[in-house]
mmCIF file of C-alpha atoms in Angstrom:
data_model
loop_
_atom_site.group_PDB
_atom_site.id
_atom_site.type_symbol
_atom_site.label_atom_id
_atom_site.label_comp_id
_atom_site.label_asym_id
_atom_site.label_seq_id
_atom_site.Cartn_x
_atom_site.Cartn_y
_atom_site.Cartn_z
ATOM 1 C CA UNK A 1 0.030 0.173 0.247
ATOM 2 C CA UNK A 2 1.892 2.823 -1.706
ATOM 3 C CA UNK A 3 0.307 5.863 0.652
ATOM 4 C CA UNK A 4 1.116 3.520 3.611
ATOM 5 C CA UNK A 5 4.654 3.697 2.933
ATOM 6 C CA UNK A 6 5.313 6.844 2.133
ATOM 7 C CA UNK A 7 3.892 8.073 5.239
ATOM 8 C CA UNK A 8 6.365 5.866 7.081
ATOM 9 C CA UNK A 9 9.242 6.556 5.465
ATOM 10 C CA UNK A 10 8.319 10.654 5.950
ATOM 11 C CA UNK A 11 6.930 10.125 9.532
ATOM 12 C CA UNK A 12 8.609 7.178 11.533
ATOM 13 C CA UNK A 13 11.477 7.036 13.101
ATOM 14 C CA UNK A 14 14.025 3.796 14.023
ATOM 15 C CA UNK A 15 14.199 3.277 17.382
ATOM 16 C CA UNK A 16 17.589 0.637 18.243
ATOM 17 C CA UNK A 17 17.466 -0.698 14.969
ATOM 18 C CA UNK A 18 14.395 -2.734 15.528
ATOM 19 C CA UNK A 19 11.711 -0.587 17.365
ATOM 20 C CA UNK A 20 9.544 1.415 14.857
ATOM 21 C CA UNK A 21 7.978 4.430 16.153
ATOM 22 C CA UNK A 22 4.710 5.882 14.089
ATOM 23 C CA UNK A 23 3.160 7.658 16.964
ATOM 24 C CA UNK A 24 2.338 10.919 15.174
ATOM 25 C CA UNK A 25 -0.009 8.952 12.864
ATOM 26 C CA UNK A 26 -0.939 5.137 13.500
ATOM 27 C CA UNK A 27 -1.080 4.446 17.514
ATOM 28 C CA UNK A 28 -1.196 7.918 19.606
ATOM 29 C CA UNK A 29 -2.198 10.465 17.255
ATOM 30 C CA UNK A 30 -4.478 8.620 14.758
ATOM 31 C CA UNK A 31 -4.447 10.076 10.866
ATOM 32 C CA UNK A 32 -8.064 9.155 10.706
ATOM 33 C CA UNK A 33 -8.073 9.940 6.515
ATOM 34 C CA UNK A 34 -5.139 7.349 6.443
ATOM 35 C CA UNK A 35 -7.561 4.699 8.782
ATOM 36 C CA UNK A 36 -10.094 4.991 6.223
ATOM 37 C CA UNK A 37 -7.686 4.141 3.409
ATOM 38 C CA UNK A 38 -6.697 1.389 5.849
ATOM 39 C CA UNK A 39 -10.206 0.431 6.048
ATOM 40 C CA UNK A 40 -10.996 0.014 1.872
ATOM 41 C CA UNK A 41 -7.502 -1.489 1.710
ATOM 42 C CA UNK A 42 -8.225 -4.531 3.868
ATOM 43 C CA UNK A 43 -12.105 -4.559 2.604
ATOM 44 C CA UNK A 44 -10.388 -4.890 -0.976
ATOM 45 C CA UNK A 45 -8.210 -7.790 0.161
ATOM 46 C CA UNK A 46 -10.865 -9.818 1.841
ATOM 47 C CA UNK A 47 -13.714 -9.105 -0.371
ATOM 48 C CA UNK A 48 -14.419 -12.603 -0.818
ATOM 49 C CA UNK A 49 -14.755 -13.825 2.471
ATOM 50 C CA UNK A 50 -17.657 -13.607 4.352
ATOM 51 C CA UNK A 51 -16.749 -11.372 7.664
ATOM 52 C CA UNK A 52 -19.430 -11.570 10.520
ATOM 53 C CA UNK A 53 -17.111 -9.927 13.083
ATOM 54 C CA UNK A 54 -13.821 -7.989 13.317
ATOM 55 C CA UNK A 55 -11.862 -8.830 16.401
ATOM 56 C CA UNK A 56 -8.897 -7.028 18.054
ATOM 57 C CA UNK A 57 -7.406 -6.000 20.954
ATOM 58 C CA UNK A 58 -6.424 -3.346 23.107
ATOM 59 C CA UNK A 59 -5.316 -0.546 22.906
ATOM 60 C CA UNK A 60 -3.584 0.917 19.409
ATOM 61 C CA UNK A 61 -5.646 -1.840 17.081
ATOM 62 C CA UNK A 62 -9.481 -0.229 18.004
ATOM 63 C CA UNK A 63 -9.113 2.845 16.563
ATOM 64 C CA UNK A 64 -8.110 0.895 12.820
ATOM 65 C CA UNK A 65 -10.664 -1.654 13.420
ATOM 66 C CA UNK A 66 -13.627 0.807 14.086
ATOM 67 C CA UNK A 67 -13.010 2.200 10.964
ATOM 68 C CA UNK A 68 -12.452 -0.784 8.917
ATOM 69 C CA UNK A 69 -15.633 -2.378 10.709
ATOM 70 C CA UNK A 70 -17.380 0.876 8.475
ATOM 71 C CA UNK A 71 -16.638 -1.326 4.832
ATOM 72 C CA UNK A 72 -17.462 -4.476 6.497
ATOM 73 C CA UNK A 73 -20.402 -3.440 8.234
ATOM 74 C CA UNK A 74 -20.053 -5.989 10.993
ATOM 75 C CA UNK A 75 -19.682 -5.175 14.329
ATOM 76 C CA UNK A 76 -15.701 -4.755 16.004
ATOM 77 C CA UNK A 77 -15.028 -6.347 19.008
ATOM 78 C CA UNK A 78 -11.783 -5.568 21.288
ATOM 79 C CA UNK A 79 -10.199 -8.616 23.854
ATOM 80 C CA UNK A 80 -9.147 -6.102 27.068
ATOM 81 C CA UNK A 81 -5.955 -6.872 29.312
ATOM 82 C CA UNK A 82 -5.915 -7.904 32.442
ATOM 83 C CA UNK A 83 -8.481 -8.666 34.112
ATOM 84 C CA UNK A 84 -11.462 -6.117 35.411
ATOM 85 C CA UNK A 85 -13.113 -5.836 37.792
ATOM 86 C CA UNK A 86 -16.287 -5.423 35.767
ATOM 87 C CA UNK A 87 -16.081 -8.275 33.609
ATOM 88 C CA UNK A 88 -18.843 -10.832 35.394
ATOM 89 C CA UNK A 89 -19.809 -12.668 32.749
ATOM 90 C CA UNK A 90 -18.420 -16.121 31.565
ATOM 91 C CA UNK A 91 -15.236 -15.284 29.623
ATOM 92 C CA UNK A 92 -12.624 -16.762 27.456
ATOM 93 C CA UNK A 93 -8.873 -16.519 28.236
ATOM 94 C CA UNK A 94 -5.782 -16.581 26.792
ATOM 95 C CA UNK A 95 -1.949 -15.527 27.961
ATOM 96 C CA UNK A 96 -0.068 -13.314 25.905
ATOM 97 C CA UNK A 97 3.528 -12.780 25.892
ATOM 98 C CA UNK A 98 4.605 -9.129 25.524
ATOM 99 C CA UNK A 99 8.706 -8.757 24.087
ATOM 100 C CA UNK A 100 7.887 -4.779 24.667
ATOM 101 C CA UNK A 101 7.290 -4.878 28.061
ATOM 102 C CA UNK A 102 8.826 -8.523 29.223
ATOM 103 C CA UNK A 103 5.599 -10.007 30.873
ATOM 104 C CA UNK A 104 3.197 -11.780 30.262
ATOM 105 C CA UNK A 105 0.021 -10.561 30.270
ATOM 106 C CA UNK A 106 -3.920 -12.300 30.361
ATOM 107 C CA UNK A 107 -6.227 -11.263 27.457
ATOM 108 C CA UNK A 108 -10.495 -11.802 27.632
ATOM 109 C CA UNK A 109 -13.373 -11.743 25.553
ATOM 110 C CA UNK A 110 -16.815 -11.934 26.948
ATOM 111 C CA UNK A 111 -18.399 -15.938 25.838
ATOM 112 C CA UNK A 112 -21.889 -13.814 24.471
ATOM 113 C CA UNK A 113 -19.949 -11.440 21.829
ATOM 114 C CA UNK A 114 -18.444 -14.331 19.782
ATOM 115 C CA UNK A 115 -20.166 -18.036 18.560
ATOM 116 C CA UNK A 116 -19.554 -20.811 16.768
ATOM 117 C CA UNK A 117 -21.291 -18.515 13.842
ATOM 118 C CA UNK A 118 -18.736 -16.168 13.662
ATOM 119 C CA UNK A 119 -16.132 -16.013 10.834
ATOM 120 C CA UNK A 120 -13.795 -13.318 12.134
ATOM 121 C CA UNK A 121 -11.285 -11.012 10.538
ATOM 122 C CA UNK A 122 -8.823 -9.921 13.198
ATOM 123 C CA UNK A 123 -7.369 -6.547 12.832
ATOM 124 C CA UNK A 124 -4.205 -5.041 14.297
ATOM 125 C CA UNK A 125 -1.418 -2.787 14.148
ATOM 126 C CA UNK A 126 1.713 -4.257 14.167
ATOM 127 C CA UNK A 127 2.854 -7.803 13.365
ATOM 128 C CA UNK A 128 6.068 -8.633 15.492
ATOM 129 C CA UNK A 129 6.388 -12.093 17.114
ATOM 130 C CA UNK A 130 2.517 -12.546 16.619
ATOM 131 C CA UNK A 131 2.217 -13.456 20.094
ATOM 132 C CA UNK A 132 -1.130 -11.171 20.425
ATOM 133 C CA UNK A 133 -2.414 -12.247 16.944
ATOM 134 C CA UNK A 134 -1.978 -16.149 18.604
ATOM 135 C CA UNK A 135 -3.849 -14.975 21.642
ATOM 136 C CA UNK A 136 -6.988 -14.190 19.788
ATOM 137 C CA UNK A 137 -7.202 -17.358 17.475
ATOM 138 C CA UNK A 138 -6.918 -19.071 20.590
ATOM 139 C CA UNK A 139 -9.682 -17.223 22.007
ATOM 140 C CA UNK A 140 -11.945 -17.852 18.567
ATOM 141 C CA UNK A 141 -10.675 -21.723 18.777
ATOM 142 C CA UNK A 142 -12.287 -21.531 22.374
ATOM 143 C CA UNK A 143 -15.575 -20.157 20.645
ATOM 144 C CA UNK A 144 -15.421 -21.994 17.607
ATOM 145 C CA UNK A 145 -15.569 -19.103 15.785
ATOM 146 C CA UNK A 146 -14.047 -19.426 12.234
ATOM 147 C CA UNK A 147 -10.425 -16.862 11.673
ATOM 148 C CA UNK A 148 -11.060 -15.958 8.139
ATOM 149 C CA UNK A 149 -7.891 -13.738 7.817
ATOM 150 C CA UNK A 150 -5.571 -11.711 9.903
ATOM 151 C CA UNK A 151 -5.570 -7.903 9.105
ATOM 152 C CA UNK A 152 -1.715 -6.167 9.785
ATOM 153 C CA UNK A 153 -0.794 -2.094 9.041
ATOM 154 C CA UNK A 154 2.732 -2.728 9.439
ATOM 155 C CA UNK A 155 4.530 -6.194 9.367
ATOM 156 C CA UNK A 156 8.057 -6.589 11.037
ATOM 157 C CA UNK A 157 9.082 -10.100 8.731
ATOM 158 C CA UNK A 158 12.373 -10.137 10.507
ATOM 159 C CA UNK A 159 10.325 -11.530 13.263
ATOM 160 C CA UNK A 160 8.927 -15.115 13.350
ATOM 161 C CA UNK A 161 4.601 -13.164 13.644
ATOM 162 C CA UNK A 162 4.348 -14.408 10.202
ATOM 163 C CA UNK A 163 5.791 -18.196 10.365
ATOM 164 C CA UNK A 164 3.127 -18.329 12.928
ATOM 165 C CA UNK A 165 -0.144 -17.558 11.734
ATOM 166 C CA UNK A 166 0.917 -19.247 7.940
ATOM 167 C CA UNK A 167 1.618 -22.727 9.290
ATOM 168 C CA UNK A 168 -1.918 -22.624 11.155
ATOM 169 C CA UNK A 169 -3.353 -22.159 7.502
ATOM 170 C CA UNK A 170 -4.514 -18.853 8.475
ATOM 171 C CA UNK A 171 -4.575 -16.021 5.255
ATOM 172 C CA UNK A 172 -2.551 -13.016 6.333
ATOM 173 C CA UNK A 173 -2.405 -9.715 5.100
ATOM 174 C CA UNK A 174 0.106 -7.047 6.026
ATOM 175 C CA UNK A 175 -0.226 -3.380 4.751
ATOM 176 C CA UNK A 176 3.160 -2.567 4.689
ATOM 177 C CA UNK A 177 5.768 -5.341 5.180
ATOM 178 C CA UNK A 178 9.152 -4.091 6.759
ATOM 179 C CA UNK A 179 12.581 -6.181 5.830
ATOM 180 C CA UNK A 180 14.744 -4.786 7.843
ATOM 181 C CA UNK A 181 15.013 -1.830 10.102
ATOM 182 C CA UNK A 182 18.893 -2.045 10.451
ATOM 183 C CA UNK A 183 21.516 1.312 11.166
ATOM 184 C CA UNK A 184 18.483 3.191 11.450
ATOM 185 C CA UNK A 185 16.909 2.434 7.739
ATOM 186 C CA UNK A 186 13.456 1.369 6.698
ATOM 187 C CA UNK A 187 13.694 -1.388 4.300
ATOM 188 C CA UNK A 188 10.567 -2.626 2.704
ATOM 189 C CA UNK A 189 10.402 -6.026 1.376
ATOM 190 C CA UNK B 1 -30.216 10.975 22.353
ATOM 191 C CA UNK B 2 -33.278 8.944 22.441
ATOM 192 C CA UNK B 3 -31.470 5.745 20.339
ATOM 193 C CA UNK B 4 -28.713 5.461 22.781
ATOM 194 C CA UNK B 5 -31.163 5.360 25.631
ATOM 195 C CA UNK B 6 -33.012 2.977 24.461
ATOM 196 C CA UNK B 7 -30.652 0.785 23.893
ATOM 197 C CA UNK B 8 -28.820 0.970 27.273
ATOM 198 C CA UNK B 9 -32.523 0.176 28.581
ATOM 199 C CA UNK B 10 -32.765 -3.040 25.638
ATOM 200 C CA UNK B 11 -29.157 -4.370 25.868
ATOM 201 C CA UNK B 12 -27.527 -2.847 30.381
ATOM 202 C CA UNK B 13 -26.698 -4.349 32.837
ATOM 203 C CA UNK B 14 -26.704 -3.258 36.628
ATOM 204 C CA UNK B 15 -24.366 -4.563 38.623
ATOM 205 C CA UNK B 16 -24.145 -3.726 42.349
ATOM 206 C CA UNK B 17 -26.783 -0.578 41.638
ATOM 207 C CA UNK B 18 -23.577 1.417 40.567
ATOM 208 C CA UNK B 19 -21.761 -0.050 37.583
ATOM 209 C CA UNK B 20 -23.466 -0.299 34.126
ATOM 210 C CA UNK B 21 -22.250 -2.979 32.207
ATOM 211 C CA UNK B 22 -22.561 -1.678 27.956
ATOM 212 C CA UNK B 23 -19.687 -4.379 27.207
ATOM 213 C CA UNK B 24 -22.435 -6.158 24.409
ATOM 214 C CA UNK B 25 -22.443 -2.920 22.613
ATOM 215 C CA UNK B 26 -20.298 0.080 23.617
ATOM 216 C CA UNK B 27 -16.937 -0.698 24.935
ATOM 217 C CA UNK B 28 -16.099 -4.388 24.070
ATOM 218 C CA UNK B 29 -18.436 -5.171 21.743
ATOM 219 C CA UNK B 30 -18.522 -1.939 19.534
ATOM 220 C CA UNK B 31 -21.596 -1.463 17.827
ATOM 221 C CA UNK B 32 -19.930 1.178 14.514
ATOM 222 C CA UNK B 33 -23.819 2.324 13.399
ATOM 223 C CA UNK B 34 -24.823 3.384 16.716
ATOM 224 C CA UNK B 35 -20.975 4.569 17.199
ATOM 225 C CA UNK B 36 -21.999 6.565 13.817
ATOM 226 C CA UNK B 37 -25.248 8.071 15.426
ATOM 227 C CA UNK B 38 -22.807 8.942 18.372
ATOM 228 C CA UNK B 39 -20.126 10.441 16.222
ATOM 229 C CA UNK B 40 -22.846 12.602 14.418
ATOM 230 C CA UNK B 41 -24.605 13.819 17.874
ATOM 231 C CA UNK B 42 -21.521 15.384 19.011
ATOM 232 C CA UNK B 43 -20.956 17.203 15.828
ATOM 233 C CA UNK B 44 -24.766 18.793 16.074
ATOM 234 C CA UNK B 45 -23.636 19.007 19.464
ATOM 235 C CA UNK B 46 -20.290 21.063 19.015
ATOM 236 C CA UNK B 47 -21.214 22.508 15.749
ATOM 237 C CA UNK B 48 -20.421 25.973 16.839
ATOM 238 C CA UNK B 49 -16.713 25.015 18.042
ATOM 239 C CA UNK B 50 -14.143 25.146 15.747
ATOM 240 C CA UNK B 51 -12.276 21.892 16.928
ATOM 241 C CA UNK B 52 -8.548 21.116 15.926
ATOM 242 C CA UNK B 53 -8.366 17.256 17.833
ATOM 243 C CA UNK B 54 -9.742 15.180 19.491
ATOM 244 C CA UNK B 55 -8.309 13.595 22.781
ATOM 245 C CA UNK B 56 -9.611 10.563 23.979
ATOM 246 C CA UNK B 57 -7.434 7.619 26.943
ATOM 247 C CA UNK B 58 -6.971 4.102 26.021
ATOM 248 C CA UNK B 59 -9.159 1.791 25.777
ATOM 249 C CA UNK B 60 -12.563 2.400 25.635
ATOM 250 C CA UNK B 61 -12.567 5.992 24.310
ATOM 251 C CA UNK B 62 -10.752 4.791 21.063
ATOM 252 C CA UNK B 63 -12.925 3.601 18.852
ATOM 253 C CA UNK B 64 -15.946 6.591 19.601
ATOM 254 C CA UNK B 65 -13.043 9.271 19.399
ATOM 255 C CA UNK B 66 -12.023 7.601 15.878
ATOM 256 C CA UNK B 67 -15.663 7.418 14.030
ATOM 257 C CA UNK B 68 -16.888 10.543 15.714
ATOM 258 C CA UNK B 69 -13.338 12.059 14.227
ATOM 259 C CA UNK B 70 -15.022 11.429 10.486
ATOM 260 C CA UNK B 71 -17.724 13.959 11.350
ATOM 261 C CA UNK B 72 -15.298 16.834 12.723
ATOM 262 C CA UNK B 73 -12.216 16.140 10.014
ATOM 263 C CA UNK B 74 -9.720 16.095 12.755
ATOM 264 C CA UNK B 75 -7.276 13.528 14.426
ATOM 265 C CA UNK B 76 -7.679 11.882 17.344
ATOM 266 C CA UNK B 77 -4.956 11.813 19.332
ATOM 267 C CA UNK B 78 -4.907 8.566 22.692
ATOM 268 C CA UNK B 79 -3.541 9.387 25.889
ATOM 269 C CA UNK B 80 -1.309 6.089 26.995
ATOM 270 C CA UNK B 81 -1.651 4.994 30.523
ATOM 271 C CA UNK B 82 1.542 4.003 32.097
ATOM 272 C CA UNK B 83 4.568 4.105 30.048
ATOM 273 C CA UNK B 84 5.883 2.297 27.363
ATOM 274 C CA UNK B 85 9.345 1.188 27.124
ATOM 275 C CA UNK B 86 9.226 2.889 22.842
ATOM 276 C CA UNK B 87 7.944 6.052 24.211
ATOM 277 C CA UNK B 88 10.848 8.035 24.132
ATOM 278 C CA UNK B 89 10.230 11.696 23.080
ATOM 279 C CA UNK B 90 9.189 14.454 25.037
ATOM 280 C CA UNK B 91 5.523 13.623 27.031
ATOM 281 C CA UNK B 92 3.280 15.368 28.810
ATOM 282 C CA UNK B 93 2.013 13.273 32.416
ATOM 283 C CA UNK B 94 -0.233 13.677 34.701
ATOM 284 C CA UNK B 95 -1.617 11.052 37.464
ATOM 285 C CA UNK B 96 -5.555 9.597 37.476
ATOM 286 C CA UNK B 97 -7.185 7.467 40.561
ATOM 287 C CA UNK B 98 -8.890 4.857 38.829
ATOM 288 C CA UNK B 99 -11.889 3.733 41.164
ATOM 289 C CA UNK B 100 -12.322 0.795 39.635
ATOM 290 C CA UNK B 101 -9.216 -0.550 40.099
ATOM 291 C CA UNK B 102 -8.278 1.029 43.330
ATOM 292 C CA UNK B 103 -5.481 2.252 42.144
ATOM 293 C CA UNK B 104 -3.306 5.413 40.491
ATOM 294 C CA UNK B 105 -2.073 5.285 36.937
ATOM 295 C CA UNK B 106 0.040 7.790 34.673
ATOM 296 C CA UNK B 107 -1.669 8.932 31.946
ATOM 297 C CA UNK B 108 0.714 10.299 29.229
ATOM 298 C CA UNK B 109 0.736 12.103 25.605
ATOM 299 C CA UNK B 110 3.959 13.192 23.390
ATOM 300 C CA UNK B 111 4.528 16.682 23.428
ATOM 301 C CA UNK B 112 4.396 16.652 19.384
ATOM 302 C CA UNK B 113 1.235 15.787 19.156
ATOM 303 C CA UNK B 114 -0.844 18.648 20.646
ATOM 304 C CA UNK B 115 0.233 22.482 20.809
ATOM 305 C CA UNK B 116 -1.438 26.098 21.934
ATOM 306 C CA UNK B 117 -3.051 26.409 18.281
ATOM 307 C CA UNK B 118 -4.721 23.364 19.496
ATOM 308 C CA UNK B 119 -8.587 23.728 20.785
ATOM 309 C CA UNK B 120 -9.630 20.159 20.908
ATOM 310 C CA UNK B 121 -12.377 18.055 22.120
ATOM 311 C CA UNK B 122 -12.059 15.610 24.512
ATOM 312 C CA UNK B 123 -14.447 11.988 23.845
ATOM 313 C CA UNK B 124 -14.907 9.368 26.836
ATOM 314 C CA UNK B 125 -17.476 6.317 27.253
ATOM 315 C CA UNK B 126 -18.227 7.212 30.665
ATOM 316 C CA UNK B 127 -18.143 9.843 33.399
ATOM 317 C CA UNK B 128 -18.572 8.981 36.622
ATOM 318 C CA UNK B 129 -15.979 11.061 38.945
ATOM 319 C CA UNK B 130 -13.920 12.511 35.967
ATOM 320 C CA UNK B 131 -10.943 11.823 37.188
ATOM 321 C CA UNK B 132 -9.794 10.316 33.844
ATOM 322 C CA UNK B 133 -11.067 13.743 32.181
ATOM 323 C CA UNK B 134 -9.403 16.071 34.866
ATOM 324 C CA UNK B 135 -6.057 14.082 33.898
ATOM 325 C CA UNK B 136 -6.607 15.110 30.051
ATOM 326 C CA UNK B 137 -7.659 18.713 31.394
ATOM 327 C CA UNK B 138 -4.632 19.183 33.051
ATOM 328 C CA UNK B 139 -2.089 17.870 30.185
ATOM 329 C CA UNK B 140 -4.250 20.280 27.810
ATOM 330 C CA UNK B 141 -3.210 22.977 30.169
ATOM 331 C CA UNK B 142 0.514 21.896 29.957
ATOM 332 C CA UNK B 143 0.375 21.744 26.161
ATOM 333 C CA UNK B 144 -1.206 25.050 26.015
ATOM 334 C CA UNK B 145 -4.505 23.950 24.159
ATOM 335 C CA UNK B 146 -7.357 25.061 24.460
ATOM 336 C CA UNK B 147 -10.186 22.166 25.957
ATOM 337 C CA UNK B 148 -13.419 23.356 23.670
ATOM 338 C CA UNK B 149 -15.540 20.476 25.531
ATOM 339 C CA UNK B 150 -15.907 17.656 27.242
ATOM 340 C CA UNK B 151 -17.960 14.616 24.897
ATOM 341 C CA UNK B 152 -19.331 11.718 27.119
ATOM 342 C CA UNK B 153 -21.435 8.975 26.187
ATOM 343 C CA UNK B 154 -22.539 7.469 29.031
ATOM 344 C CA UNK B 155 -22.445 10.278 31.973
ATOM 345 C CA UNK B 156 -23.269 8.681 35.619
ATOM 346 C CA UNK B 157 -24.634 11.855 36.989
ATOM 347 C CA UNK B 158 -24.920 10.335 40.857
ATOM 348 C CA UNK B 159 -20.848 11.026 40.810
ATOM 349 C CA UNK B 160 -19.292 13.912 40.563
ATOM 350 C CA UNK B 161 -17.876 14.058 37.515
ATOM 351 C CA UNK B 162 -20.438 16.895 35.787
ATOM 352 C CA UNK B 163 -19.449 19.234 38.765
ATOM 353 C CA UNK B 164 -15.164 18.570 38.420
ATOM 354 C CA UNK B 165 -15.864 19.863 35.234
ATOM 355 C CA UNK B 166 -18.469 22.456 35.134
ATOM 356 C CA UNK B 167 -16.401 24.144 37.968
ATOM 357 C CA UNK B 168 -13.713 24.709 35.571
ATOM 358 C CA UNK B 169 -15.690 26.731 33.065
ATOM 359 C CA UNK B 170 -15.369 23.780 30.078
ATOM 360 C CA UNK B 171 -18.357 22.768 28.563
ATOM 361 C CA UNK B 172 -19.932 19.380 29.035
ATOM 362 C CA UNK B 173 -22.095 17.476 27.093
ATOM 363 C CA UNK B 174 -23.158 14.107 27.899
ATOM 364 C CA UNK B 175 -25.310 11.487 25.313
ATOM 365 C CA UNK B 176 -27.022 9.485 28.207
ATOM 366 C CA UNK B 177 -27.338 11.319 31.769
ATOM 367 C CA UNK B 178 -28.212 8.467 34.261
ATOM 368 C CA UNK B 179 -30.025 9.758 37.186
ATOM 369 C CA UNK B 180 -29.608 6.337 39.189
ATOM 370 C CA UNK B 181 -28.978 2.595 39.235
ATOM 371 C CA UNK B 182 -30.529 1.806 42.576
ATOM 372 C CA UNK B 183 -31.913 -1.543 42.984
ATOM 373 C CA UNK B 184 -30.885 -2.473 39.228
ATOM 374 C CA UNK B 185 -33.038 0.196 37.616
ATOM 375 C CA UNK B 186 -31.996 2.340 35.435
ATOM 376 C CA UNK B 187 -33.232 5.850 35.472
ATOM 377 C CA UNK B 188 -32.369 8.777 33.608
ATOM 378 C CA UNK B 189 -32.595 12.646 33.990
#
């Protein structure tokens, strides 16, 4: 997706040759015009899939998922991190390891918002090692819902996320795929 | 906003006479059609304000803020909770007390995404004691940005949030105002 790659080249910062900081337009300040282009592109790529729900995880995935959902005409569910005191009903949960924060956390989805009838598109801003996405796929499995695919805005293909998703036979569409951030230089695939 | 109140009466659950659970359509599963009606209503109410940016806080405010931003044609900034390891630049921060989680947490906004020129609409899903909103207003003050108003989806007027915002001279617009949840019964103002 050229408009996205150009924006990354123009506005992103590389930290320590591995972190790509896109907080001026994607995951802190949100350029809603760009979000709409992203949503449209996900719809184009998954046009033939009969999606009933979009699943993401708090926090940075939510805005992208909500704008994207307009193009599919479906609701969004965002998995919550940790146990909130007002989570009273029955839940699905899974454990996710965060490399950024160097700890495990739990993700939670209420049973009532996912069913066996759901065909789900997972949306997130980044794919690195794929731990969050695998947690979401685990929850879909518990619900008996079908993962129709995974839509990622920025994939760091030098980490193992892609491999982990593909080997489960799940379709992955990433709008910008980064091959390397070495020496602070952004190289797309 | 009738459509919202009806949805609350139809789908919300009351817990312990004080917590209103709206996770089936507002802050876990997100009804994007309803979100669009909410965004339109915020635009109607703040039609005369010259808004340059929408500010919210992770996580539940983000989706509503992003959909609403489409009606204003402005970017969204969402304040982050806690200190992320990839927050490298200069930041504004404020401390917020969460009654739900019974602890203080820090909220953070990068300096580069807010300026003195900004006239900001704060958006959130709930207003109870107003602590999160006051943290956001504190950050706007640090940036020299102008709080043009606060837009809330559901206000619990039996808690002190409204008073705290009004006494600062800031305009508050809540789309559904709840007077009481006693004995599990939802009474609107």
